[in-house]
Amino acid sequence: MNYLLQGAKHKLISGLREKGIFDENVLSAFEKVDRHKFIESCLWRKAYEDRPLKIKCGQTISQPFTVAFQTQLLQIQKGDKVLEIGTGSGYQAAILSAMGAKVYSVERFEELFIDTSKFLEEIDHKIFTFFGDGFNGIPQFAPYDKIIVTCGAPNIPLPLLEQLKITGMMVIPVGENTQKMIRVLKTSKNDFIEEMFGNFIFVPMLKNTETI
Ligand code: SAH
């Protein structure tokens, strides 16, 4: 890897530490996964700045701090089965996979699904990608130890609560223009504990699929 990008990556990781990311497994996944590979080369010089960047279909690769924060909230263990809603560039999925999780990720834009699936296959065979509407989850592989939603949801979709394992956790940003980060712990079939972790801004979670 180019030494300028390598230096920028180390600076990003120490910045994440200063902003409150303490889980060493999360930080070492940031070390292992090259964010610049997930975006177009004209944006590489910005790849390790702590901000979201444009990808295809009017979507974004989330800000590194947001990726780190959501991942840290999930307390990922090796072997966890994780459902991600919003594959996008595949960066968040790759971070989870680098931590030893088995990742199932769903995307509603067919073009993003096709391109990102191909790319993820090239770099990491452990990620299973799906084209579909994340409001429905992926029932055929449920239950999941963890669920991560990477788009701003209008509410907490019921199918996702159902597909979460008892003792499992879901992290989901909920709200219209800005979102509150919510962590849901499933304590029994019908019992959940919710915690709130500050405001974030995500692209919206939209119903149905788009073929473009
Ligand atoms: N995790 C991604 C973030 C991409 S932005 C990354 O690391 O790059 C959020 C993504 O969620 C977008 O690609 C958007 O198309 C997708 N999305 C929005 N609504 C969705 C839905 N209902 N089902 C699945 N994906 C959805």
mmCIF file of C-alpha atoms and ligand atoms in Angstrom:
data_model
loop_
_atom_site.group_PDB
_atom_site.id
_atom_site.type_symbol
_atom_site.label_atom_id
_atom_site.label_comp_id
_atom_site.label_asym_id
_atom_site.label_seq_id
_atom_site.Cartn_x
_atom_site.Cartn_y
_atom_site.Cartn_z
ATOM 1 C CA MET A 1 0.000 0.000 0.000
ATOM 2 C CA ASN A 2 1.143 3.514 -0.902
ATOM 3 C CA TYR A 3 2.991 5.035 2.098
ATOM 4 C CA LEU A 4 0.878 8.227 2.021
ATOM 5 C CA LEU A 5 -2.324 6.192 2.323
ATOM 6 C CA GLN A 6 -0.720 3.995 5.004
ATOM 7 C CA GLY A 7 0.212 7.111 7.017
ATOM 8 C CA ALA A 8 -3.277 8.557 6.603
ATOM 9 C CA LYS A 9 -4.755 5.250 7.795
ATOM 10 C CA HIS A 10 -2.650 5.279 10.990
ATOM 11 C CA LYS A 11 -3.679 8.861 11.651
ATOM 12 C CA LEU A 12 -7.334 7.891 11.209
ATOM 13 C CA ILE A 13 -6.970 5.001 13.670
ATOM 14 C CA SER A 14 -5.356 7.174 16.343
ATOM 15 C CA GLY A 15 -8.134 9.737 15.753
ATOM 16 C CA LEU A 16 -10.736 7.011 16.355
ATOM 17 C CA ARG A 17 -9.041 6.148 19.659
ATOM 18 C CA GLU A 18 -9.222 9.811 20.706
ATOM 19 C CA LYS A 19 -12.932 9.894 19.810
ATOM 20 C CA GLY A 20 -13.678 6.982 22.161
ATOM 21 C CA ILE A 21 -13.142 3.784 20.178
ATOM 22 C CA PHE A 22 -11.401 1.466 22.649
ATOM 23 C CA ASP A 23 -12.216 -2.049 21.357
ATOM 24 C CA GLU A 24 -8.845 -3.305 20.099
ATOM 25 C CA ASN A 25 -10.551 -5.836 17.839
ATOM 26 C CA VAL A 26 -12.394 -3.008 16.074
ATOM 27 C CA LEU A 27 -9.217 -0.946 15.746
ATOM 28 C CA SER A 28 -7.219 -3.851 14.370
ATOM 29 C CA ALA A 29 -9.972 -4.529 11.785
ATOM 30 C CA PHE A 30 -9.528 -0.902 10.663
ATOM 31 C CA GLU A 31 -5.825 -1.687 10.296
ATOM 32 C CA LYS A 32 -6.519 -4.827 8.228
ATOM 33 C CA VAL A 33 -9.152 -3.435 5.823
ATOM 34 C CA ASP A 34 -8.085 -0.824 3.244
ATOM 35 C CA ARG A 35 -10.945 1.701 2.989
ATOM 36 C CA HIS A 36 -9.631 3.195 -0.261
ATOM 37 C CA LYS A 37 -10.312 -0.073 -2.112
ATOM 38 C CA PHE A 38 -14.049 0.382 -1.493
ATOM 39 C CA ILE A 39 -14.316 3.738 -3.293
ATOM 40 C CA GLU A 40 -13.431 5.164 -6.716
ATOM 41 C CA SER A 41 -9.769 6.008 -7.218
ATOM 42 C CA CYS A 42 -10.535 9.721 -7.740
ATOM 43 C CA LEU A 43 -11.495 9.811 -4.026
ATOM 44 C CA TRP A 44 -8.499 7.887 -2.680
ATOM 45 C CA ARG A 45 -6.799 10.966 -1.267
ATOM 46 C CA LYS A 46 -9.845 11.386 1.032
ATOM 47 C CA ALA A 47 -10.190 7.682 1.857
ATOM 48 C CA TYR A 48 -8.759 7.964 5.388
ATOM 49 C CA GLU A 49 -10.431 11.219 6.378
ATOM 50 C CA ASP A 50 -13.100 10.727 9.026
ATOM 51 C CA ARG A 51 -16.050 11.488 6.788
ATOM 52 C CA PRO A 52 -18.602 9.735 4.569
ATOM 53 C CA LEU A 53 -17.849 9.613 0.832
ATOM 54 C CA LYS A 54 -19.999 9.151 -2.259
ATOM 55 C CA ILE A 55 -20.427 5.717 -3.831
ATOM 56 C CA LYS A 56 -22.792 4.580 -6.626
ATOM 57 C CA CYS A 57 -26.595 5.057 -6.730
ATOM 58 C CA GLY A 58 -26.482 8.290 -4.671
ATOM 59 C CA GLN A 59 -25.380 6.363 -1.563
ATOM 60 C CA THR A 60 -22.410 6.799 0.786
ATOM 61 C CA ILE A 61 -19.735 4.760 2.497
ATOM 62 C CA SER A 62 -20.345 5.643 6.158
ATOM 63 C CA GLN A 63 -17.980 7.859 8.136
ATOM 64 C CA PRO A 64 -15.214 5.705 9.717
ATOM 65 C CA PHE A 65 -16.175 6.845 13.238
ATOM 66 C CA THR A 66 -19.760 5.714 12.631
ATOM 67 C CA VAL A 67 -18.593 2.312 11.352
ATOM 68 C CA ALA A 68 -16.291 1.926 14.375
ATOM 69 C CA PHE A 69 -18.955 3.120 16.833
ATOM 70 C CA GLN A 70 -21.686 0.780 15.563
ATOM 71 C CA THR A 71 -19.243 -2.138 15.427
ATOM 72 C CA GLN A 72 -18.016 -1.451 18.973
ATOM 73 C CA LEU A 73 -21.629 -1.321 20.265
ATOM 74 C CA LEU A 74 -22.220 -4.800 18.826
ATOM 75 C CA GLN A 75 -19.417 -6.404 20.916
ATOM 76 C CA ILE A 76 -18.510 -8.730 18.037
ATOM 77 C CA GLN A 77 -17.135 -12.162 18.974
ATOM 78 C CA LYS A 78 -15.354 -14.511 16.578
ATOM 79 C CA GLY A 79 -17.938 -16.750 14.906
ATOM 80 C CA ASP A 80 -20.894 -14.369 15.439
ATOM 81 C CA LYS A 81 -23.535 -14.622 12.740
ATOM 82 C CA VAL A 82 -24.255 -11.022 11.735
ATOM 83 C CA LEU A 83 -26.984 -9.604 9.496
ATOM 84 C CA GLU A 84 -26.201 -6.233 7.898
ATOM 85 C CA ILE A 85 -28.896 -4.068 6.296
ATOM 86 C CA GLY A 86 -27.377 -1.840 3.578
ATOM 87 C CA THR A 87 -24.333 -3.465 1.931
ATOM 88 C CA GLY A 88 -23.400 -0.252 0.082
ATOM 89 C CA SER A 89 -19.663 -0.319 -0.636
ATOM 90 C CA GLY A 90 -19.126 -3.476 1.464
ATOM 91 C CA TYR A 91 -16.714 -1.729 3.860
ATOM 92 C CA GLN A 92 -18.732 -2.323 7.045
ATOM 93 C CA ALA A 93 -19.260 -5.968 6.027
ATOM 94 C CA ALA A 94 -15.503 -6.373 5.484
ATOM 95 C CA ILE A 95 -14.733 -4.864 8.918
ATOM 96 C CA LEU A 96 -17.120 -7.364 10.564
ATOM 97 C CA SER A 97 -15.630 -10.214 8.574
ATOM 98 C CA ALA A 98 -12.090 -9.174 9.542
ATOM 99 C CA MET A 99 -13.223 -9.558 13.181
ATOM 100 C CA GLY A 100 -14.184 -13.177 12.515
ATOM 101 C CA ALA A 101 -17.937 -12.687 12.057
ATOM 102 C CA LYS A 102 -19.967 -14.614 9.498
ATOM 103 C CA VAL A 103 -21.686 -11.803 7.604
ATOM 104 C CA TYR A 104 -25.011 -11.819 5.710
ATOM 105 C CA SER A 105 -25.601 -8.466 4.031
ATOM 106 C CA VAL A 106 -28.602 -7.174 2.073
ATOM 107 C CA GLU A 107 -28.795 -4.227 -0.384
ATOM 108 C CA ARG A 108 -31.854 -2.754 -2.134
ATOM 109 C CA PHE A 109 -30.028 -1.303 -5.197
ATOM 110 C CA GLU A 110 -29.378 -4.075 -7.698
ATOM 111 C CA GLU A 111 -26.386 -2.300 -9.261
ATOM 112 C CA LEU A 112 -24.680 -1.856 -5.882
ATOM 113 C CA PHE A 113 -25.532 -5.441 -4.949
ATOM 114 C CA ILE A 114 -23.942 -6.828 -8.151
ATOM 115 C CA ASP A 115 -20.789 -4.664 -8.120
ATOM 116 C CA THR A 116 -20.129 -4.986 -4.385
ATOM 117 C CA SER A 117 -20.797 -8.740 -4.345
ATOM 118 C CA LYS A 118 -18.227 -9.219 -7.106
ATOM 119 C CA PHE A 119 -15.683 -7.053 -5.295
ATOM 120 C CA LEU A 120 -16.237 -8.733 -1.915
ATOM 121 C CA GLU A 121 -15.790 -12.136 -3.520
ATOM 122 C CA GLU A 122 -12.393 -10.993 -4.797
ATOM 123 C CA ILE A 123 -11.192 -9.831 -1.389
ATOM 124 C CA ASP A 124 -13.120 -11.973 1.123
ATOM 125 C CA HIS A 125 -15.098 -15.155 0.524
ATOM 126 C CA LYS A 126 -16.828 -15.238 3.890
ATOM 127 C CA ILE A 127 -19.444 -12.551 3.139
ATOM 128 C CA PHE A 128 -22.884 -13.610 1.846
ATOM 129 C CA THR A 129 -24.672 -10.851 -0.076
ATOM 130 C CA PHE A 130 -28.337 -10.582 -1.009
ATOM 131 C CA PHE A 131 -30.464 -8.316 -3.212
ATOM 132 C CA GLY A 132 -33.630 -7.405 -1.358
ATOM 133 C CA ASP A 133 -35.486 -5.161 1.040
ATOM 134 C CA GLY A 134 -33.825 -5.055 4.444
ATOM 135 C CA PHE A 135 -37.160 -4.347 6.136
ATOM 136 C CA ASN A 136 -37.786 -8.099 5.732
ATOM 137 C CA GLY A 137 -34.356 -9.219 6.968
ATOM 138 C CA ILE A 138 -33.112 -12.572 5.634
ATOM 139 C CA PRO A 139 -35.403 -15.076 7.388
ATOM 140 C CA GLN A 140 -33.849 -18.201 5.843
ATOM 141 C CA PHE A 141 -30.570 -17.763 7.771
ATOM 142 C CA ALA A 142 -32.074 -16.494 11.058
ATOM 143 C CA PRO A 143 -31.527 -16.314 13.971
ATOM 144 C CA TYR A 144 -28.591 -13.883 14.061
ATOM 145 C CA ASP A 145 -26.308 -13.149 17.010
ATOM 146 C CA LYS A 146 -26.094 -9.521 15.895
ATOM 147 C CA ILE A 147 -27.912 -7.226 13.448
ATOM 148 C CA ILE A 148 -26.517 -3.930 12.157
ATOM 149 C CA VAL A 149 -28.597 -1.439 10.178
ATOM 150 C CA THR A 150 -26.461 1.041 8.215
ATOM 151 C CA CYS A 151 -29.249 3.295 6.889
ATOM 152 C CA GLY A 152 -31.607 5.593 8.803
ATOM 153 C CA ALA A 153 -34.723 3.579 9.685
ATOM 154 C CA PRO A 154 -38.154 5.176 10.268
ATOM 155 C CA ASN A 155 -38.782 2.613 13.031
ATOM 156 C CA ILE A 156 -37.460 -0.723 14.261
ATOM 157 C CA PRO A 157 -38.716 -3.321 11.750
ATOM 158 C CA LEU A 158 -40.504 -6.227 13.429
ATOM 159 C CA PRO A 159 -38.952 -8.944 11.208
ATOM 160 C CA LEU A 160 -35.494 -7.847 12.392
ATOM 161 C CA LEU A 161 -36.527 -8.208 16.049
ATOM 162 C CA GLU A 162 -37.909 -11.656 15.254
ATOM 163 C CA GLN A 163 -34.727 -12.738 13.448
ATOM 164 C CA LEU A 164 -32.492 -11.755 16.361
ATOM 165 C CA LYS A 165 -31.316 -14.579 18.628
ATOM 166 C CA ILE A 166 -32.364 -14.388 22.297
ATOM 167 C CA THR A 167 -29.395 -12.637 24.044
ATOM 168 C CA GLY A 168 -28.577 -11.134 20.620
ATOM 169 C CA MET A 169 -28.053 -7.428 19.934
ATOM 170 C CA MET A 170 -29.105 -5.062 17.161
ATOM 171 C CA VAL A 171 -27.705 -1.604 16.459
ATOM 172 C CA ILE A 172 -30.004 0.618 14.419
ATOM 173 C CA PRO A 173 -30.132 4.371 13.704
ATOM 174 C CA VAL A 174 -33.765 5.489 13.990
ATOM 175 C CA GLY A 175 -35.262 8.794 12.859
ATOM 176 C CA GLU A 176 -36.141 10.915 9.816
ATOM 177 C CA ASN A 177 -33.623 13.711 9.215
ATOM 178 C CA THR A 178 -31.202 12.804 11.970
ATOM 179 C CA GLN A 179 -31.133 9.457 13.685
ATOM 180 C CA LYS A 180 -30.669 8.303 17.243
ATOM 181 C CA MET A 181 -28.382 5.305 17.535
ATOM 182 C CA ILE A 182 -30.319 2.602 19.335
ATOM 183 C CA ARG A 183 -28.989 -0.683 20.680
ATOM 184 C CA VAL A 184 -31.598 -3.366 21.281
ATOM 185 C CA LEU A 185 -30.849 -6.382 23.458
ATOM 186 C CA LYS A 186 -33.274 -9.303 23.077
ATOM 187 C CA THR A 187 -33.803 -10.871 26.510
ATOM 188 C CA SER A 188 -36.634 -13.288 25.584
ATOM 189 C CA LYS A 189 -38.935 -13.946 22.616
ATOM 190 C CA ASN A 190 -40.970 -10.825 23.330
ATOM 191 C CA ASP A 191 -38.738 -8.785 25.659
ATOM 192 C CA PHE A 192 -36.208 -6.183 24.598
ATOM 193 C CA ILE A 193 -34.000 -3.637 26.345
ATOM 194 C CA GLU A 194 -33.286 -0.427 24.409
ATOM 195 C CA GLU A 195 -30.367 1.919 24.969
ATOM 196 C CA MET A 196 -29.710 5.209 23.160
ATOM 197 C CA PHE A 197 -26.312 6.490 21.997
ATOM 198 C CA GLY A 198 -26.444 9.976 20.488
ATOM 199 C CA ASN A 199 -27.297 11.475 17.097
ATOM 200 C CA PHE A 200 -26.037 10.478 13.661
ATOM 201 C CA ILE A 201 -26.919 11.193 10.027
ATOM 202 C CA PHE A 202 -27.464 8.288 7.607
ATOM 203 C CA VAL A 203 -28.916 7.892 4.115
ATOM 204 C CA PRO A 204 -32.547 6.782 4.521
ATOM 205 C CA MET A 205 -33.716 3.186 4.761
ATOM 206 C CA LEU A 206 -36.238 2.900 1.934
ATOM 207 C CA LYS A 207 -38.837 0.227 1.273
ATOM 208 C CA ASN A 208 -38.683 -2.160 -1.704
ATOM 209 C CA THR A 209 -35.896 -2.788 -4.187
ATOM 210 C CA GLU A 210 -34.521 -0.609 -7.026
ATOM 211 C CA THR A 211 -33.264 -1.940 -10.336
ATOM 212 C CA ILE A 212 -31.198 0.634 -12.193
HETATM 213 N N1 SAH B 1 -22.711 -0.341 5.089
HETATM 214 C C1 SAH B 1 -22.485 0.508 3.940
HETATM 215 C C2 SAH B 1 -23.208 1.840 4.106
HETATM 216 C C3 SAH B 1 -23.895 2.211 2.859
HETATM 217 S S1 SAH B 1 -25.115 3.494 3.029
HETATM 218 C C4 SAH B 1 -21.004 0.702 3.682
HETATM 219 O O1 SAH B 1 -20.177 0.267 4.511
HETATM 220 O O2 SAH B 1 -20.633 1.235 2.641
HETATM 221 C C5 SAH B 1 -26.569 2.556 3.357
HETATM 222 C C6 SAH B 1 -26.988 1.552 2.315
HETATM 223 O O3 SAH B 1 -28.264 1.056 2.707
HETATM 224 C C7 SAH B 1 -27.160 2.103 0.888
HETATM 225 O O4 SAH B 1 -26.383 1.353 0.002
HETATM 226 C C8 SAH B 1 -28.656 1.943 0.626
HETATM 227 O O5 SAH B 1 -28.970 1.662 -0.742
HETATM 228 C C9 SAH B 1 -28.994 0.767 1.527
HETATM 229 N N2 SAH B 1 -30.429 0.639 1.854
HETATM 230 C C10 SAH B 1 -31.345 1.615 2.083
HETATM 231 N N3 SAH B 1 -32.553 1.090 2.359
HETATM 232 C C11 SAH B 1 -32.395 -0.271 2.311
HETATM 233 C C12 SAH B 1 -33.281 -1.380 2.476
HETATM 234 N N4 SAH B 1 -34.585 -1.206 2.755
HETATM 235 N N5 SAH B 1 -32.775 -2.619 2.349
HETATM 236 C C13 SAH B 1 -31.464 -2.832 2.066
HETATM 237 N N6 SAH B 1 -30.576 -1.826 1.879
HETATM 238 C C14 SAH B 1 -31.039 -0.559 1.992
#
